[in-house]
Amino acid sequence: ILVHNARNQIKILKNKDIEVAVKAYRIPSFFNRIMYTFFRKSKAYRAYHYAKKLENIGIDTPKAYSYICFYKYFFIKRIYPGKFS
């Protein structure tokens, strides 16, 4: 189910009793593709790990599920974090 479709997309994926919210960040500019590939962590990586940190200190947030980064020609192309809703 597509929930939001603008600069980023948010979809709810269902499989039996499990619902997962997946966010698709827009394709980064060439400069940001270089930055996220070599110099800083991707948005998906940070979203996943910050959610884990919030869980660990007791702040209520959707459970971080996973993240994935796709590469094309050695640079980040698409980025997806996922959370249980």
CSV table of N, CA, C and O in Angstrom, one decimal, residues 9-78:
chain,number,residue,atom,x,y,z
A,9,GLN,N,9.2,8.0,-1.0
A,9,GLN,CA,8.0,7.2,-1.0
A,9,GLN,C,8.0,6.3,0.3
A,9,GLN,O,9.0,5.9,0.8
A,10,ILE,N,6.8,6.2,0.9
A,10,ILE,CA,6.6,5.3,2.0
A,10,ILE,C,5.5,4.3,1.6
A,10,ILE,O,4.4,4.7,1.2
A,11,LYS,N,5.8,3.0,1.8
A,11,LYS,CA,4.9,1.9,1.5
A,11,LYS,C,4.8,1.1,2.7
A,11,LYS,O,5.7,0.9,3.5
A,12,ILE,N,3.6,0.5,2.9
A,12,ILE,CA,3.3,-0.5,3.9
A,12,ILE,C,3.2,-1.8,3.2
A,12,ILE,O,2.4,-2.0,2.3
A,13,LEU,N,4.1,-2.7,3.6
A,13,LEU,CA,4.1,-4.1,3.0
A,13,LEU,C,3.6,-5.0,4.0
A,13,LEU,O,4.0,-5.0,5.2
A,14,LYS,N,2.7,-5.9,3.6
A,14,LYS,CA,2.0,-6.9,4.5
A,14,LYS,C,2.4,-8.3,4.1
A,14,LYS,O,2.3,-8.6,2.9
A,15,ASN,N,2.7,-9.1,5.0
A,15,ASN,CA,2.9,-10.6,4.8
A,15,ASN,C,2.3,-11.3,6.0
A,15,ASN,O,2.9,-11.2,7.1
A,16,LYS,N,1.2,-11.9,5.8
A,16,LYS,CA,0.5,-12.6,6.9
A,16,LYS,C,0.2,-11.6,8.0
A,16,LYS,O,-0.6,-10.7,7.8
A,17,ASP,N,0.7,-11.8,9.2
A,17,ASP,CA,0.4,-10.9,10.3
A,17,ASP,C,1.4,-9.8,10.5
A,17,ASP,O,1.3,-9.0,11.5
A,18,ILE,N,2.4,-9.7,9.6
A,18,ILE,CA,3.4,-8.7,9.8
A,18,ILE,C,3.2,-7.5,8.8
A,18,ILE,O,3.0,-7.7,7.6
A,19,GLU,N,3.3,-6.3,9.3
A,19,GLU,CA,3.3,-5.1,8.5
A,19,GLU,C,4.6,-4.4,8.7
A,19,GLU,O,5.1,-4.2,9.8
A,20,VAL,N,5.2,-4.0,7.5
A,20,VAL,CA,6.5,-3.3,7.6
A,20,VAL,C,6.4,-2.0,6.8
A,20,VAL,O,5.9,-2.1,5.6
A,21,ALA,N,6.8,-0.9,7.3
A,21,ALA,CA,6.8,0.4,6.6
A,21,ALA,C,8.2,0.5,6.0
A,21,ALA,O,9.2,0.4,6.7
A,22,VAL,N,8.2,0.7,4.7
A,22,VAL,CA,9.5,0.9,3.9
A,22,VAL,C,9.5,2.3,3.3
A,22,VAL,O,8.5,2.7,2.6
A,23,LYS,N,10.6,3.0,3.5
A,23,LYS,CA,10.7,4.3,2.9
A,23,LYS,C,11.8,4.2,1.8
A,23,LYS,O,12.9,3.6,2.0
A,24,ALA,N,11.5,4.7,0.7
A,24,ALA,CA,12.4,4.8,-0.4
A,24,ALA,C,12.8,6.3,-0.6
A,24,ALA,O,12.0,7.1,-1.0
A,25,TYR,N,14.1,6.5,-0.2
A,25,TYR,CA,14.6,7.9,-0.4
A,25,TYR,C,14.8,8.2,-1.9
A,25,TYR,O,15.0,7.3,-2.7
A,26,ARG,N,14.7,9.5,-2.2
A,26,ARG,CA,14.9,9.8,-3.6
A,26,ARG,C,16.3,9.5,-4.0
A,26,ARG,O,17.2,9.4,-3.1
A,27,ILE,N,16.6,9.4,-5.3
A,27,ILE,CA,17.9,9.1,-5.7
A,27,ILE,C,18.8,10.3,-5.5
A,27,ILE,O,18.5,11.4,-5.9
A,28,PRO,N,19.9,10.1,-4.7
A,28,PRO,CA,20.8,11.2,-4.4
A,28,PRO,C,21.4,11.8,-5.6
A,28,PRO,O,21.7,11.2,-6.6
A,29,SER,N,21.8,13.1,-5.5
A,29,SER,CA,22.5,13.8,-6.5
A,29,SER,C,23.9,13.1,-6.7
A,29,SER,O,24.3,12.3,-5.8
A,30,PHE,N,24.6,13.4,-7.7
A,30,PHE,CA,25.9,12.7,-8.0
A,30,PHE,C,26.8,13.0,-6.8
A,30,PHE,O,27.5,12.2,-6.3
A,31,PHE,N,26.8,14.3,-6.4
A,31,PHE,CA,27.7,14.7,-5.3
A,31,PHE,C,27.4,13.9,-4.0
A,31,PHE,O,28.3,13.3,-3.3
A,32,ASN,N,26.1,13.8,-3.7
A,32,ASN,CA,25.7,13.0,-2.5
A,32,ASN,C,26.0,11.5,-2.6
A,32,ASN,O,26.2,10.8,-1.7
A,33,ARG,N,25.9,11.0,-3.9
A,33,ARG,CA,26.2,9.6,-4.1
A,33,ARG,C,27.7,9.3,-3.7
A,33,ARG,O,28.0,8.3,-3.1
A,34,ILE,N,28.5,10.3,-4.1
A,34,ILE,CA,30.0,10.1,-3.7
A,34,ILE,C,30.1,10.2,-2.2
A,34,ILE,O,30.8,9.4,-1.6
A,35,MET,N,29.4,11.2,-1.6
A,35,MET,CA,29.6,11.4,-0.1
A,35,MET,C,29.1,10.2,0.6
A,35,MET,O,29.7,9.7,1.6
A,36,TYR,N,27.9,9.6,0.3
A,36,TYR,CA,27.3,8.5,1.0
A,36,TYR,C,28.1,7.2,0.7
A,36,TYR,O,28.1,6.3,1.5
A,37,THR,N,28.8,7.1,-0.4
A,37,THR,CA,29.6,5.9,-0.7
A,37,THR,C,30.9,5.9,0.0
A,37,THR,O,31.3,4.9,0.5
A,38,PHE,N,31.6,7.1,0.1
A,38,PHE,CA,32.9,7.1,0.6
A,38,PHE,C,33.1,7.8,1.9
A,38,PHE,O,34.1,7.5,2.7
A,39,PHE,N,32.3,8.8,2.3
A,39,PHE,CA,32.6,9.7,3.4
A,39,PHE,C,31.7,9.6,4.6
A,39,PHE,O,32.0,10.0,5.7
A,40,ARG,N,30.4,9.3,4.4
A,40,ARG,CA,29.5,9.2,5.5
A,40,ARG,C,28.5,8.1,5.3
A,40,ARG,O,28.4,7.5,4.2
A,41,LYS,N,27.9,7.8,6.4
A,41,LYS,CA,26.9,6.7,6.4
A,41,LYS,C,25.7,7.1,5.6
A,41,LYS,O,25.3,8.2,5.6
A,42,SER,N,25.0,6.1,5.0
A,42,SER,CA,23.8,6.4,4.2
A,42,SER,C,22.7,6.8,5.1
A,42,SER,O,22.7,6.5,6.3
A,43,LYS,N,21.6,7.5,4.6
A,43,LYS,CA,20.4,7.8,5.4
A,43,LYS,C,19.8,6.6,6.0
A,43,LYS,O,19.3,6.6,7.1
A,44,ALA,N,19.7,5.5,5.2
A,44,ALA,CA,19.1,4.3,5.7
A,44,ALA,C,19.9,3.7,6.9
A,44,ALA,O,19.3,3.3,7.8
A,45,TYR,N,21.2,3.7,6.8
A,45,TYR,CA,22.0,3.2,7.9
A,45,TYR,C,21.8,4.0,9.1
A,45,TYR,O,21.6,3.5,10.2
A,46,ARG,N,21.8,5.3,9.0
A,46,ARG,CA,21.6,6.2,10.1
A,46,ARG,C,20.2,6.1,10.7
A,46,ARG,O,20.0,6.0,11.9
A,47,ALA,N,19.1,6.0,9.8
A,47,ALA,CA,17.8,5.8,10.3
A,47,ALA,C,17.6,4.5,11.1
A,47,ALA,O,17.0,4.5,12.2
A,48,TYR,N,18.3,3.4,10.6
A,48,TYR,CA,18.2,2.1,11.3
A,48,TYR,C,18.9,2.2,12.7
A,48,TYR,O,18.3,1.8,13.7
A,49,HIS,N,20.1,2.7,12.7
A,49,HIS,CA,20.9,2.7,13.9
A,49,HIS,C,20.4,3.7,14.9
A,49,HIS,O,20.5,3.5,16.2
A,50,TYR,N,19.9,4.9,14.5
A,50,TYR,CA,19.3,5.8,15.4
A,50,TYR,C,18.0,5.3,16.1
A,50,TYR,O,17.8,5.5,17.2
A,51,ALA,N,17.2,4.5,15.3
A,51,ALA,CA,16.0,3.9,15.9
A,51,ALA,C,16.4,2.9,16.9
A,51,ALA,O,15.8,2.8,18.0
A,52,LYS,N,17.5,2.1,16.7
A,52,LYS,CA,18.0,1.2,17.7
A,52,LYS,C,18.5,1.9,18.9
A,52,LYS,O,18.2,1.4,20.0
A,53,LYS,N,19.2,3.0,18.8
A,53,LYS,CA,19.6,3.8,19.9
A,53,LYS,C,18.4,4.3,20.8
A,53,LYS,O,18.4,4.2,22.0
A,54,LEU,N,17.4,4.8,20.1
A,54,LEU,CA,16.2,5.3,20.8
A,54,LEU,C,15.5,4.1,21.5
A,54,LEU,O,15.1,4.3,22.7
A,55,GLU,N,15.4,2.9,20.9
A,55,GLU,CA,14.8,1.8,21.6
A,55,GLU,C,15.6,1.4,22.8
A,55,GLU,O,15.0,1.1,23.9
A,56,ASN,N,16.9,1.5,22.7
A,56,ASN,CA,17.8,1.1,23.9
A,56,ASN,C,17.7,2.0,25.0
A,56,ASN,O,17.9,1.6,26.2
A,57,ILE,N,17.4,3.3,24.8
A,57,ILE,CA,17.2,4.2,25.9
A,57,ILE,C,15.8,4.4,26.4
A,57,ILE,O,15.5,5.2,27.2
A,58,GLY,N,14.9,3.6,25.8
A,58,GLY,CA,13.5,3.6,26.2
A,58,GLY,C,12.6,4.5,25.6
A,58,GLY,O,11.5,4.7,26.0
A,59,ILE,N,13.0,5.1,24.5
A,59,ILE,CA,12.1,6.1,23.7
A,59,ILE,C,11.3,5.2,22.7
A,59,ILE,O,11.8,4.4,22.0
A,60,ASP,N,9.9,5.4,22.8
A,60,ASP,CA,9.0,4.7,21.9
A,60,ASP,C,9.2,5.1,20.5
A,60,ASP,O,9.0,6.3,20.1
A,61,THR,N,9.5,4.2,19.6
A,61,THR,CA,9.7,4.4,18.2
A,61,THR,C,9.3,3.1,17.4
A,61,THR,O,9.4,2.1,18.0
A,62,PRO,N,9.0,3.2,16.2
A,62,PRO,CA,8.7,2.0,15.5
A,62,PRO,C,10.0,1.1,15.5
A,62,PRO,O,11.1,1.6,15.4
A,63,LYS,N,9.8,-0.2,15.6
A,63,LYS,CA,11.0,-1.1,15.7
A,63,LYS,C,11.7,-1.1,14.4
A,63,LYS,O,11.2,-1.4,13.3
A,64,ALA,N,13.0,-0.8,14.5
A,64,ALA,CA,13.9,-0.8,13.3
A,64,ALA,C,14.0,-2.3,12.8
A,64,ALA,O,14.3,-3.2,13.6
A,65,TYR,N,13.8,-2.5,11.5
A,65,TYR,CA,13.7,-3.8,11.0
A,65,TYR,C,15.0,-4.1,10.1
A,65,TYR,O,15.6,-5.1,10.4
A,66,SER,N,15.3,-3.3,9.2
A,66,SER,CA,16.4,-3.5,8.3
A,66,SER,C,16.7,-2.3,7.5
A,66,SER,O,15.9,-1.3,7.5
A,67,TYR,N,17.7,-2.4,6.7
A,67,TYR,CA,18.0,-1.3,5.7
A,67,TYR,C,18.8,-2.0,4.5
A,67,TYR,O,19.4,-3.0,4.7
A,68,ILE,N,18.7,-1.4,3.4
A,68,ILE,CA,19.5,-1.9,2.2
A,68,ILE,C,19.8,-0.7,1.4
A,68,ILE,O,19.1,0.2,1.2
A,69,CYS,N,21.0,-0.8,0.8
A,69,CYS,CA,21.6,0.2,-0.1
A,69,CYS,C,21.9,-0.5,-1.4
A,69,CYS,O,22.7,-1.5,-1.4
A,70,PHE,N,21.4,0.0,-2.5
A,70,PHE,CA,21.8,-0.5,-3.8
A,70,PHE,C,22.9,0.3,-4.5
A,70,PHE,O,22.8,1.6,-4.4
A,71,TYR,N,23.8,-0.3,-5.1
A,71,TYR,CA,24.9,0.4,-5.7
A,71,TYR,C,24.9,0.2,-7.2
A,71,TYR,O,24.5,-0.8,-7.7
A,72,LYS,N,25.3,1.2,-8.0
A,72,LYS,CA,25.5,1.1,-9.4
A,72,LYS,C,26.8,1.8,-9.8
A,72,LYS,O,27.0,3.0,-9.4
A,73,TYR,N,27.6,1.2,-10.4
A,73,TYR,CA,29.0,1.7,-10.8
A,73,TYR,C,29.7,2.1,-9.6
A,73,TYR,O,30.3,3.2,-9.6
A,74,PHE,N,29.7,1.4,-8.5
A,74,PHE,CA,30.4,1.6,-7.2
A,74,PHE,C,29.9,2.8,-6.4
A,74,PHE,O,30.4,3.1,-5.4
A,75,PHE,N,28.8,3.4,-6.8
A,75,PHE,CA,28.2,4.5,-6.0
A,75,PHE,C,26.8,4.1,-5.6
A,75,PHE,O,26.1,3.4,-6.2
A,76,ILE,N,26.4,4.6,-4.4
A,76,ILE,CA,25.0,4.4,-3.9
A,76,ILE,C,24.0,4.9,-4.9
A,76,ILE,O,24.2,6.0,-5.5
A,77,LYS,N,23.0,4.1,-5.2
A,77,LYS,CA,22.0,4.4,-6.1
A,77,LYS,C,20.6,4.6,-5.4
A,77,LYS,O,20.0,5.6,-5.5
A,78,ARG,N,20.1,3.6,-4.7
A,78,ARG,CA,18.8,3.6,-4.0
A,78,ARG,C,19.1,3.2,-2.6
A,78,ARG,O,19.9,2.3,-2.3
